[in-house]
Amino acid sequence: MSAETKNTGPGTGAARRVFAAGSSESTSVLTALARGRADELWPELRFRDVVAKRVAAELGDAEHWADFNKTIMRGCVVRAQLYDFEIAGFAWRGGHRRLRVVEVGCGLEDRSRRLSGQLPDGTTVEWVYVDLPAVVAVREELGLGAGATNVAVDIRQRDWMRELPGAELPTVVVSEGLSYHLEAAEVAGYLDGISEGCPAGSLVVTDFMSPLLKLWHPGNRAVEGGLKAAYRSGAELHASCAGIAHVRDDYGLEGDGLAVRALGASLRHLPLKQLRTCFYGVAIGTVR
């Protein structure tokens, strides 16, 4: 089953719905609120998202914001910045005049507006936003992804990308907080779908958490079913898919404190390779 729409304008403000506490859908509200309030709470990040501000105002944030883990939500904003950078870098490095950006687990993101003006002049982007049906419904009501494709597909099916437009275009696929809500076999199938549905050289950006972080992460209690797949490194994540070549990891989301960064670095460089791990990272790869 899939549901696809083309949005053409702003929403009517009718989408004041509350997702069940602990549901996967509820995280889309929380990350949108974090982006919307980032310039107030974390001015040092120099991040402003006017669309997210409107979303926060239309949804009403009091009951959701009260129990925010603000350290984790700040990380969501840093992740948004990193993904912005990787998408723009792909466009600039490759000299692509036309490309496709597929955002999986997009929530209430509207990156196409935020990146306006940051891509090379004359670049045409086919934006595709993918999430659960309930989230896609709210996106439609709020008018998010104007002129883009909003679609609900089952990314656990290996052929999930065949339902998306722009298959012939160089593609960037970014996964927003997805991997740790899936079992390891489902992550592998998801990556297989990407490798089979994108041209060679396409960029794949996936965040992940380590088994160490998974042990105590509050998501184990806050998210229905708890957290699932965990990886010691991005290379380990990409090893589950023969069609994706690992390029590098980014650990900029582990934290800002010197102690956290030092501990994270020490874990990644333990003498015994079998023990090396991290806290939280972003795996960057390309389709073979």
PDB file of C-alpha atoms in Angstrom:
ATOM      1  CA  MET A   1       0.000   0.000   0.000  1.00  0.00           C
ATOM      2  CA  SER A   2       1.208   3.501  -0.735  1.00  0.00           C
ATOM      3  CA  ALA A   3      -0.285   6.943  -0.642  1.00  0.00           C
ATOM      4  CA  GLU A   4       1.206   9.686  -2.755  1.00  0.00           C
ATOM      5  CA  THR A   5       0.341  13.346  -3.141  1.00  0.00           C
ATOM      6  CA  LYS A   6       1.707  16.458  -4.751  1.00  0.00           C
ATOM      7  CA  ASN A   7       1.460  19.472  -2.474  1.00  0.00           C
ATOM      8  CA  THR A   8       1.103  22.866  -4.072  1.00  0.00           C
ATOM      9  CA  GLY A   9       0.756  25.362  -1.249  1.00  0.00           C
ATOM     10  CA  PRO A  10       0.737  26.120   2.459  1.00  0.00           C
ATOM     11  CA  GLY A  11      -1.549  24.301   4.846  1.00  0.00           C
ATOM     12  CA  THR A  12      -4.687  25.575   6.471  1.00  0.00           C
ATOM     13  CA  GLY A  13      -3.580  25.077  10.047  1.00  0.00           C
ATOM     14  CA  ALA A  14      -6.073  22.265  10.568  1.00  0.00           C
ATOM     15  CA  ALA A  15      -3.528  19.636  11.595  1.00  0.00           C
ATOM     16  CA  ARG A  16      -3.666  19.909  15.366  1.00  0.00           C
ATOM     17  CA  ARG A  17      -3.546  16.179  15.971  1.00  0.00           C
ATOM     18  CA  VAL A  18      -1.664  14.428  18.740  1.00  0.00           C
ATOM     19  CA  PHE A  19       0.064  11.124  18.052  1.00  0.00           C
ATOM     20  CA  ALA A  20      -0.001   8.425  20.709  1.00  0.00           C
ATOM     21  CA  ALA A  21       2.790   8.826  23.249  1.00  0.00           C
ATOM     22  CA  GLY A  22       5.676   6.535  22.401  1.00  0.00           C
ATOM     23  CA  SER A  23       4.563   5.948  18.826  1.00  0.00           C
ATOM     24  CA  SER A  24       7.069   6.262  15.995  1.00  0.00           C
ATOM     25  CA  GLU A  25       4.869   9.019  14.563  1.00  0.00           C
ATOM     26  CA  SER A  26       5.226  11.124  17.712  1.00  0.00           C
ATOM     27  CA  THR A  27       8.953  11.578  17.108  1.00  0.00           C
ATOM     28  CA  SER A  28       8.138  13.567  13.965  1.00  0.00           C
ATOM     29  CA  VAL A  29       6.461  16.194  16.133  1.00  0.00           C
ATOM     30  CA  LEU A  30       9.339  16.384  18.578  1.00  0.00           C
ATOM     31  CA  THR A  31      12.048  16.857  15.971  1.00  0.00           C
ATOM     32  CA  ALA A  32       9.973  19.523  14.214  1.00  0.00           C
ATOM     33  CA  LEU A  33       9.598  21.398  17.482  1.00  0.00           C
ATOM     34  CA  ALA A  34      13.333  21.179  18.062  1.00  0.00           C
ATOM     35  CA  ARG A  35      14.080  22.680  14.640  1.00  0.00           C
ATOM     36  CA  GLY A  36      11.434  25.328  15.109  1.00  0.00           C
ATOM     37  CA  ARG A  37      12.836  26.487  18.441  1.00  0.00           C
ATOM     38  CA  ALA A  38      16.515  25.960  17.658  1.00  0.00           C
ATOM     39  CA  ASP A  39      17.297  29.660  17.213  1.00  0.00           C
ATOM     40  CA  GLU A  40      15.840  30.370  20.662  1.00  0.00           C
ATOM     41  CA  LEU A  41      17.322  27.439  22.577  1.00  0.00           C
ATOM     42  CA  TRP A  42      20.642  26.935  20.821  1.00  0.00           C
ATOM     43  CA  PRO A  43      21.580  30.233  19.132  1.00  0.00           C
ATOM     44  CA  GLU A  44      25.194  29.067  18.875  1.00  0.00           C
ATOM     45  CA  LEU A  45      24.098  26.614  16.151  1.00  0.00           C
ATOM     46  CA  ARG A  46      23.006  29.505  13.907  1.00  0.00           C
ATOM     47  CA  PHE A  47      20.099  27.426  12.654  1.00  0.00           C
ATOM     48  CA  ARG A  48      16.754  28.908  11.729  1.00  0.00           C
ATOM     49  CA  ASP A  49      13.895  27.038  10.103  1.00  0.00           C
ATOM     50  CA  VAL A  50      10.918  29.282   9.408  1.00  0.00           C
ATOM     51  CA  VAL A  51       8.779  26.388   8.194  1.00  0.00           C
ATOM     52  CA  ALA A  52       9.434  24.418  11.383  1.00  0.00           C
ATOM     53  CA  LYS A  53       8.480  27.507  13.395  1.00  0.00           C
ATOM     54  CA  ARG A  54       5.136  27.601  11.633  1.00  0.00           C
ATOM     55  CA  VAL A  55       4.644  23.867  12.152  1.00  0.00           C
ATOM     56  CA  ALA A  56       5.358  24.213  15.875  1.00  0.00           C
ATOM     57  CA  ALA A  57       2.861  27.041  16.145  1.00  0.00           C
ATOM     58  CA  GLU A  58       0.144  25.180  14.266  1.00  0.00           C
ATOM     59  CA  LEU A  59       0.594  21.903  16.139  1.00  0.00           C
ATOM     60  CA  GLY A  60       0.866  23.479  19.564  1.00  0.00           C
ATOM     61  CA  ASP A  61       3.927  22.320  21.469  1.00  0.00           C
ATOM     62  CA  ALA A  62       3.298  22.643  25.206  1.00  0.00           C
ATOM     63  CA  GLU A  63       2.466  19.052  26.047  1.00  0.00           C
ATOM     64  CA  HIS A  64       5.156  17.635  23.765  1.00  0.00           C
ATOM     65  CA  TRP A  65       7.944  19.985  24.733  1.00  0.00           C
ATOM     66  CA  ALA A  66       7.512  19.455  28.484  1.00  0.00           C
ATOM     67  CA  ASP A  67       9.249  16.058  28.473  1.00  0.00           C
ATOM     68  CA  PHE A  68      11.860  16.782  25.814  1.00  0.00           C
ATOM     69  CA  ASN A  69      15.340  15.488  26.407  1.00  0.00           C
ATOM     70  CA  LYS A  70      16.889  18.680  25.121  1.00  0.00           C
ATOM     71  CA  THR A  71      20.328  17.132  24.651  1.00  0.00           C
ATOM     72  CA  ILE A  72      18.878  14.579  22.247  1.00  0.00           C
ATOM     73  CA  MET A  73      16.741  17.179  20.501  1.00  0.00           C
ATOM     74  CA  ARG A  74      19.707  19.477  20.046  1.00  0.00           C
ATOM     75  CA  GLY A  75      21.348  16.538  18.320  1.00  0.00           C
ATOM     76  CA  CYS A  76      18.395  16.379  15.934  1.00  0.00           C
ATOM     77  CA  VAL A  77      19.101  19.958  14.901  1.00  0.00           C
ATOM     78  CA  VAL A  78      22.805  19.197  14.414  1.00  0.00           C
ATOM     79  CA  ARG A  79      21.768  16.199  12.303  1.00  0.00           C
ATOM     80  CA  ALA A  80      19.580  18.463  10.162  1.00  0.00           C
ATOM     81  CA  GLN A  81      22.557  20.753   9.592  1.00  0.00           C
ATOM     82  CA  LEU A  82      24.818  17.836   8.662  1.00  0.00           C
ATOM     83  CA  TYR A  83      22.290  16.468   6.179  1.00  0.00           C
ATOM     84  CA  ASP A  84      21.854  19.926   4.659  1.00  0.00           C
ATOM     85  CA  PHE A  85      25.622  20.078   4.193  1.00  0.00           C
ATOM     86  CA  GLU A  86      25.862  16.608   2.628  1.00  0.00           C
ATOM     87  CA  ILE A  87      23.016  17.253   0.188  1.00  0.00           C
ATOM     88  CA  ALA A  88      24.435  20.600  -0.913  1.00  0.00           C
ATOM     89  CA  GLY A  89      27.931  19.114  -1.159  1.00  0.00           C
ATOM     90  CA  PHE A  90      26.684  16.316  -3.424  1.00  0.00           C
ATOM     91  CA  ALA A  91      25.128  18.887  -5.759  1.00  0.00           C
ATOM     92  CA  TRP A  92      28.235  21.082  -5.831  1.00  0.00           C
ATOM     93  CA  ARG A  93      30.842  18.284  -6.112  1.00  0.00           C
ATOM     94  CA  GLY A  94      29.073  16.286  -8.784  1.00  0.00           C
ATOM     95  CA  GLY A  95      28.010  19.240 -10.891  1.00  0.00           C
ATOM     96  CA  HIS A  96      24.579  17.656 -11.147  1.00  0.00           C
ATOM     97  CA  ARG A  97      22.056  19.943 -12.851  1.00  0.00           C
ATOM     98  CA  ARG A  98      19.226  17.564 -11.931  1.00  0.00           C
ATOM     99  CA  LEU A  99      19.129  15.309  -8.903  1.00  0.00           C
ATOM    100  CA  ARG A 100      16.739  13.591  -6.541  1.00  0.00           C
ATOM    101  CA  VAL A 101      16.670  13.851  -2.751  1.00  0.00           C
ATOM    102  CA  VAL A 102      14.782  11.117  -0.889  1.00  0.00           C
ATOM    103  CA  GLU A 103      14.161  11.809   2.804  1.00  0.00           C
ATOM    104  CA  VAL A 104      13.146   8.662   4.668  1.00  0.00           C
ATOM    105  CA  GLY A 105      11.601   9.151   8.084  1.00  0.00           C
ATOM    106  CA  CYS A 106      11.230  12.799   7.071  1.00  0.00           C
ATOM    107  CA  GLY A 107       8.666  13.627   9.752  1.00  0.00           C
ATOM    108  CA  LEU A 108       7.547  17.228   9.374  1.00  0.00           C
ATOM    109  CA  GLU A 109      10.726  18.319   7.622  1.00  0.00           C
ATOM    110  CA  ASP A 110      10.628  20.659   4.623  1.00  0.00           C
ATOM    111  CA  ARG A 111      14.287  20.795   3.687  1.00  0.00           C
ATOM    112  CA  SER A 112      13.649  21.964   0.134  1.00  0.00           C
ATOM    113  CA  ARG A 113      12.698  25.403   1.439  1.00  0.00           C
ATOM    114  CA  ARG A 114      15.562  25.575   3.916  1.00  0.00           C
ATOM    115  CA  LEU A 115      18.128  24.700   1.222  1.00  0.00           C
ATOM    116  CA  SER A 116      16.747  27.228  -1.201  1.00  0.00           C
ATOM    117  CA  GLY A 117      19.673  29.375  -2.321  1.00  0.00           C
ATOM    118  CA  GLN A 118      22.351  26.943  -1.087  1.00  0.00           C
ATOM    119  CA  LEU A 119      22.438  24.781  -4.206  1.00  0.00           C
ATOM    120  CA  PRO A 120      24.182  25.694  -7.477  1.00  0.00           C
ATOM    121  CA  ASP A 121      22.225  28.065  -9.700  1.00  0.00           C
ATOM    122  CA  GLY A 122      20.056  26.203 -12.167  1.00  0.00           C
ATOM    123  CA  THR A 123      19.933  22.982 -10.139  1.00  0.00           C
ATOM    124  CA  THR A 124      16.620  21.126 -10.366  1.00  0.00           C
ATOM    125  CA  VAL A 125      15.771  18.818  -7.473  1.00  0.00           C
ATOM    126  CA  GLU A 126      13.090  16.130  -7.348  1.00  0.00           C
ATOM    127  CA  TRP A 127      12.227  16.106  -3.627  1.00  0.00           C
ATOM    128  CA  VAL A 128      10.630  12.952  -2.241  1.00  0.00           C
ATOM    129  CA  TYR A 129       9.525  12.787   1.404  1.00  0.00           C
ATOM    130  CA  VAL A 130       8.853   9.321   2.840  1.00  0.00           C
ATOM    131  CA  ASP A 131       7.253   8.439   6.173  1.00  0.00           C
ATOM    132  CA  LEU A 132       4.464   6.504   7.878  1.00  0.00           C
ATOM    133  CA  PRO A 133       0.919   7.067   6.583  1.00  0.00           C
ATOM    134  CA  ALA A 134      -0.201   9.043   9.650  1.00  0.00           C
ATOM    135  CA  VAL A 135       2.766  11.401   9.306  1.00  0.00           C
ATOM    136  CA  VAL A 136       2.189  11.835   5.572  1.00  0.00           C
ATOM    137  CA  ALA A 137      -1.429  12.782   6.352  1.00  0.00           C
ATOM    138  CA  VAL A 138      -0.272  15.567   8.672  1.00  0.00           C
ATOM    139  CA  ARG A 139       2.258  16.749   6.091  1.00  0.00           C
ATOM    140  CA  GLU A 140      -0.587  17.076   3.600  1.00  0.00           C
ATOM    141  CA  GLU A 141      -2.741  19.027   6.046  1.00  0.00           C
ATOM    142  CA  LEU A 142       0.137  21.392   6.850  1.00  0.00           C
ATOM    143  CA  GLY A 143       1.170  21.810   3.215  1.00  0.00           C
ATOM    144  CA  LEU A 144       4.699  20.550   3.813  1.00  0.00           C
ATOM    145  CA  GLY A 145       6.796  19.653   0.801  1.00  0.00           C
ATOM    146  CA  ALA A 146       5.195  22.176  -1.520  1.00  0.00           C
ATOM    147  CA  GLY A 147       5.689  21.024  -5.112  1.00  0.00           C
ATOM    148  CA  ALA A 148       7.353  17.818  -3.900  1.00  0.00           C
ATOM    149  CA  THR A 149       6.185  14.222  -3.493  1.00  0.00           C
ATOM    150  CA  ASN A 150       4.948  12.997  -0.124  1.00  0.00           C
ATOM    151  CA  VAL A 151       4.637   9.229  -0.036  1.00  0.00           C
ATOM    152  CA  ALA A 152       4.013   6.448   2.471  1.00  0.00           C
ATOM    153  CA  VAL A 153       5.720   3.190   1.513  1.00  0.00           C
ATOM    154  CA  ASP A 154       6.820   0.131   3.441  1.00  0.00           C
ATOM    155  CA  ILE A 155      10.595   0.526   3.419  1.00  0.00           C
ATOM    156  CA  ARG A 156      10.925  -3.014   4.784  1.00  0.00           C
ATOM    157  CA  GLN A 157       9.986  -4.272   1.308  1.00  0.00           C
ATOM    158  CA  ARG A 158      13.064  -4.676  -0.858  1.00  0.00           C
ATOM    159  CA  ASP A 159      11.473  -2.990  -3.872  1.00  0.00           C
ATOM    160  CA  TRP A 160      10.242   0.054  -1.912  1.00  0.00           C
ATOM    161  CA  MET A 161      12.137   2.578  -4.043  1.00  0.00           C
ATOM    162  CA  ARG A 162      10.478   1.435  -7.248  1.00  0.00           C
ATOM    163  CA  GLU A 163       7.363   3.353  -6.226  1.00  0.00           C
ATOM    164  CA  LEU A 164       9.243   6.644  -6.116  1.00  0.00           C
ATOM    165  CA  PRO A 165       9.683   9.102  -9.006  1.00  0.00           C
ATOM    166  CA  GLY A 166      13.070  10.118 -10.409  1.00  0.00           C
ATOM    167  CA  ALA A 167      14.717   6.689 -10.511  1.00  0.00           C
ATOM    168  CA  GLU A 168      17.051   7.777 -13.296  1.00  0.00           C
ATOM    169  CA  LEU A 169      18.421  10.789 -11.390  1.00  0.00           C
ATOM    170  CA  PRO A 170      21.582  10.942  -9.275  1.00  0.00           C
ATOM    171  CA  THR A 171      20.140  10.588  -5.782  1.00  0.00           C
ATOM    172  CA  VAL A 172      20.826  11.490  -2.178  1.00  0.00           C
ATOM    173  CA  VAL A 173      18.982   9.283   0.318  1.00  0.00           C
ATOM    174  CA  VAL A 174      18.999  10.531   3.896  1.00  0.00           C
ATOM    175  CA  SER A 175      17.562   8.501   6.770  1.00  0.00           C
ATOM    176  CA  GLU A 176      16.194  10.536   9.670  1.00  0.00           C
ATOM    177  CA  GLY A 177      16.376   8.522  12.907  1.00  0.00           C
ATOM    178  CA  LEU A 178      15.334   5.330  11.155  1.00  0.00           C
ATOM    179  CA  SER A 179      17.868   2.549  11.668  1.00  0.00           C
ATOM    180  CA  TYR A 180      17.345   2.050  15.402  1.00  0.00           C
ATOM    181  CA  HIS A 181      13.591   1.605  14.962  1.00  0.00           C
ATOM    182  CA  LEU A 182      14.190  -1.416  12.692  1.00  0.00           C
ATOM    183  CA  GLU A 183      15.594  -4.886  13.213  1.00  0.00           C
ATOM    184  CA  ALA A 184      19.030  -5.494  11.674  1.00  0.00           C
ATOM    185  CA  ALA A 185      17.538  -7.641   8.887  1.00  0.00           C
ATOM    186  CA  GLU A 186      15.095  -4.847   8.072  1.00  0.00           C
ATOM    187  CA  VAL A 187      17.932  -2.315   7.881  1.00  0.00           C
ATOM    188  CA  ALA A 188      19.766  -4.597   5.454  1.00  0.00           C
ATOM    189  CA  GLY A 189      16.650  -4.916   3.299  1.00  0.00           C
ATOM    190  CA  TYR A 190      16.154  -1.161   3.379  1.00  0.00           C
ATOM    191  CA  LEU A 191      19.717  -0.578   2.170  1.00  0.00           C
ATOM    192  CA  ASP A 192      19.283  -3.240  -0.521  1.00  0.00           C
ATOM    193  CA  GLY A 193      16.255  -1.322  -1.771  1.00  0.00           C
ATOM    194  CA  ILE A 194      18.343   1.854  -2.007  1.00  0.00           C
ATOM    195  CA  SER A 195      21.196   0.175  -3.866  1.00  0.00           C
ATOM    196  CA  GLU A 196      18.772  -1.356  -6.358  1.00  0.00           C
ATOM    197  CA  GLY A 197      16.703   1.787  -6.830  1.00  0.00           C
ATOM    198  CA  CYS A 198      19.396   4.449  -7.329  1.00  0.00           C
ATOM    199  CA  PRO A 199      22.044   5.038  -9.999  1.00  0.00           C
ATOM    200  CA  ALA A 200      25.664   4.221  -9.162  1.00  0.00           C
ATOM    201  CA  GLY A 201      27.395   7.047  -7.329  1.00  0.00           C
ATOM    202  CA  SER A 202      24.269   8.092  -5.448  1.00  0.00           C
ATOM    203  CA  LEU A 203      24.866   9.201  -1.862  1.00  0.00           C
ATOM    204  CA  VAL A 204      23.416   7.343   1.141  1.00  0.00           C
ATOM    205  CA  VAL A 205      23.422   9.006   4.587  1.00  0.00           C
ATOM    206  CA  THR A 206      22.160   7.000   7.576  1.00  0.00           C
ATOM    207  CA  ASP A 207      22.407   7.793  11.267  1.00  0.00           C
ATOM    208  CA  PHE A 208      22.850   4.961  13.758  1.00  0.00           C
ATOM    209  CA  MET A 209      23.446   4.326  17.422  1.00  0.00           C
ATOM    210  CA  SER A 210      25.873   1.908  18.992  1.00  0.00           C
ATOM    211  CA  PRO A 211      25.041  -1.055  21.234  1.00  0.00           C
ATOM    212  CA  LEU A 212      26.605   0.942  24.075  1.00  0.00           C
ATOM    213  CA  LEU A 213      24.285   3.924  23.631  1.00  0.00           C
ATOM    214  CA  LYS A 214      21.311   1.648  23.103  1.00  0.00           C
ATOM    215  CA  LEU A 215      21.805   0.200  26.602  1.00  0.00           C
ATOM    216  CA  TRP A 216      20.766   3.395  28.376  1.00  0.00           C
ATOM    217  CA  HIS A 217      19.112   5.546  25.709  1.00  0.00           C
ATOM    218  CA  PRO A 218      15.736   6.884  26.953  1.00  0.00           C
ATOM    219  CA  GLY A 219      14.190   5.811  23.653  1.00  0.00           C
ATOM    220  CA  ASN A 220      14.104   2.272  25.008  1.00  0.00           C
ATOM    221  CA  ARG A 221      11.358   3.425  27.349  1.00  0.00           C
ATOM    222  CA  ALA A 222       9.841   6.288  25.367  1.00  0.00           C
ATOM    223  CA  VAL A 223       9.352   4.535  22.016  1.00  0.00           C
ATOM    224  CA  GLU A 224       6.877   1.724  21.589  1.00  0.00           C
ATOM    225  CA  GLY A 225       8.770  -1.547  21.183  1.00  0.00           C
ATOM    226  CA  GLY A 226      12.063   0.005  22.276  1.00  0.00           C
ATOM    227  CA  LEU A 227      15.150   0.562  20.168  1.00  0.00           C
ATOM    228  CA  LYS A 228      16.347  -2.244  17.916  1.00  0.00           C
ATOM    229  CA  ALA A 229      19.292  -2.330  15.494  1.00  0.00           C
ATOM    230  CA  ALA A 230      22.621  -0.984  16.730  1.00  0.00           C
ATOM    231  CA  TYR A 231      26.048  -0.813  15.063  1.00  0.00           C
ATOM    232  CA  ARG A 232      29.560  -0.248  16.343  1.00  0.00           C
ATOM    233  CA  SER A 233      30.430   1.756  13.223  1.00  0.00           C
ATOM    234  CA  GLY A 234      29.090   2.895   9.894  1.00  0.00           C
ATOM    235  CA  ALA A 235      31.300   0.325   8.180  1.00  0.00           C
ATOM    236  CA  GLU A 236      29.497  -2.405  10.119  1.00  0.00           C
ATOM    237  CA  LEU A 237      26.135  -0.987   9.035  1.00  0.00           C
ATOM    238  CA  HIS A 238      27.133  -0.846   5.359  1.00  0.00           C
ATOM    239  CA  ALA A 239      28.602  -4.351   5.502  1.00  0.00           C
ATOM    240  CA  SER A 240      25.030  -5.644   5.554  1.00  0.00           C
ATOM    241  CA  CYS A 241      24.493  -4.403   1.980  1.00  0.00           C
ATOM    242  CA  ALA A 242      26.785  -5.435  -0.860  1.00  0.00           C
ATOM    243  CA  GLY A 243      25.448  -2.654  -3.074  1.00  0.00           C
ATOM    244  CA  ILE A 244      26.669   0.240  -0.908  1.00  0.00           C
ATOM    245  CA  ALA A 245      30.328   1.182  -0.518  1.00  0.00           C
ATOM    246  CA  HIS A 246      31.278   2.703   2.835  1.00  0.00           C
ATOM    247  CA  VAL A 247      32.938   6.101   2.481  1.00  0.00           C
ATOM    248  CA  ARG A 248      33.291   7.487   5.999  1.00  0.00           C
ATOM    249  CA  ASP A 249      31.623   8.057   9.342  1.00  0.00           C
ATOM    250  CA  ASP A 250      30.726  11.372  10.929  1.00  0.00           C
ATOM    251  CA  TYR A 251      30.654  11.494  14.719  1.00  0.00           C
ATOM    252  CA  GLY A 252      29.802  15.163  15.074  1.00  0.00           C
ATOM    253  CA  LEU A 253      26.459  14.283  16.665  1.00  0.00           C
ATOM    254  CA  GLU A 254      27.941  12.486  19.673  1.00  0.00           C
ATOM    255  CA  GLY A 255      27.971  15.643  21.781  1.00  0.00           C
ATOM    256  CA  ASP A 256      29.608  19.006  22.333  1.00  0.00           C
ATOM    257  CA  GLY A 257      31.249  18.462  25.697  1.00  0.00           C
ATOM    258  CA  LEU A 258      35.002  17.844  25.689  1.00  0.00           C
ATOM    259  CA  ALA A 259      34.604  14.852  28.004  1.00  0.00           C
ATOM    260  CA  VAL A 260      32.007  13.208  25.764  1.00  0.00           C
ATOM    261  CA  ARG A 261      34.063  13.798  22.643  1.00  0.00           C
ATOM    262  CA  ALA A 262      37.213  12.461  24.293  1.00  0.00           C
ATOM    263  CA  LEU A 263      35.434   9.335  25.528  1.00  0.00           C
ATOM    264  CA  GLY A 264      33.833   8.762  22.141  1.00  0.00           C
ATOM    265  CA  ALA A 265      37.202   9.065  20.402  1.00  0.00           C
ATOM    266  CA  SER A 266      38.819   6.654  22.864  1.00  0.00           C
ATOM    267  CA  LEU A 267      36.082   4.067  22.276  1.00  0.00           C
ATOM    268  CA  ARG A 268      36.632   4.282  18.522  1.00  0.00           C
ATOM    269  CA  HIS A 269      40.366   3.699  18.905  1.00  0.00           C
ATOM    270  CA  LEU A 270      40.498   0.873  21.438  1.00  0.00           C
ATOM    271  CA  PRO A 271      43.509  -1.418  20.881  1.00  0.00           C
ATOM    272  CA  LEU A 272      41.321  -4.473  20.304  1.00  0.00           C
ATOM    273  CA  LYS A 273      39.358  -4.056  17.091  1.00  0.00           C
ATOM    274  CA  GLN A 274      36.617  -6.347  18.377  1.00  0.00           C
ATOM    275  CA  LEU A 275      35.877  -3.890  21.189  1.00  0.00           C
ATOM    276  CA  ARG A 276      35.877  -0.665  19.186  1.00  0.00           C
ATOM    277  CA  THR A 277      32.593   1.171  19.176  1.00  0.00           C
ATOM    278  CA  CYS A 278      31.099   4.659  19.364  1.00  0.00           C
ATOM    279  CA  PHE A 279      28.128   6.421  20.883  1.00  0.00           C
ATOM    280  CA  TYR A 280      26.187   7.692  17.885  1.00  0.00           C
ATOM    281  CA  GLY A 281      27.243   8.280  14.304  1.00  0.00           C
ATOM    282  CA  VAL A 282      26.264   8.944  10.716  1.00  0.00           C
ATOM    283  CA  ALA A 283      27.316   6.461   8.055  1.00  0.00           C
ATOM    284  CA  ILE A 284      28.041   7.933   4.627  1.00  0.00           C
ATOM    285  CA  GLY A 285      28.243   5.640   1.629  1.00  0.00           C
ATOM    286  CA  THR A 286      27.695   5.519  -2.116  1.00  0.00           C
ATOM    287  CA  VAL A 287      25.778   3.148  -4.362  1.00  0.00           C
ATOM    288  CA  ARG A 288      28.181   0.873  -6.238  1.00  0.00           C
TER     289      ARG A 288
END
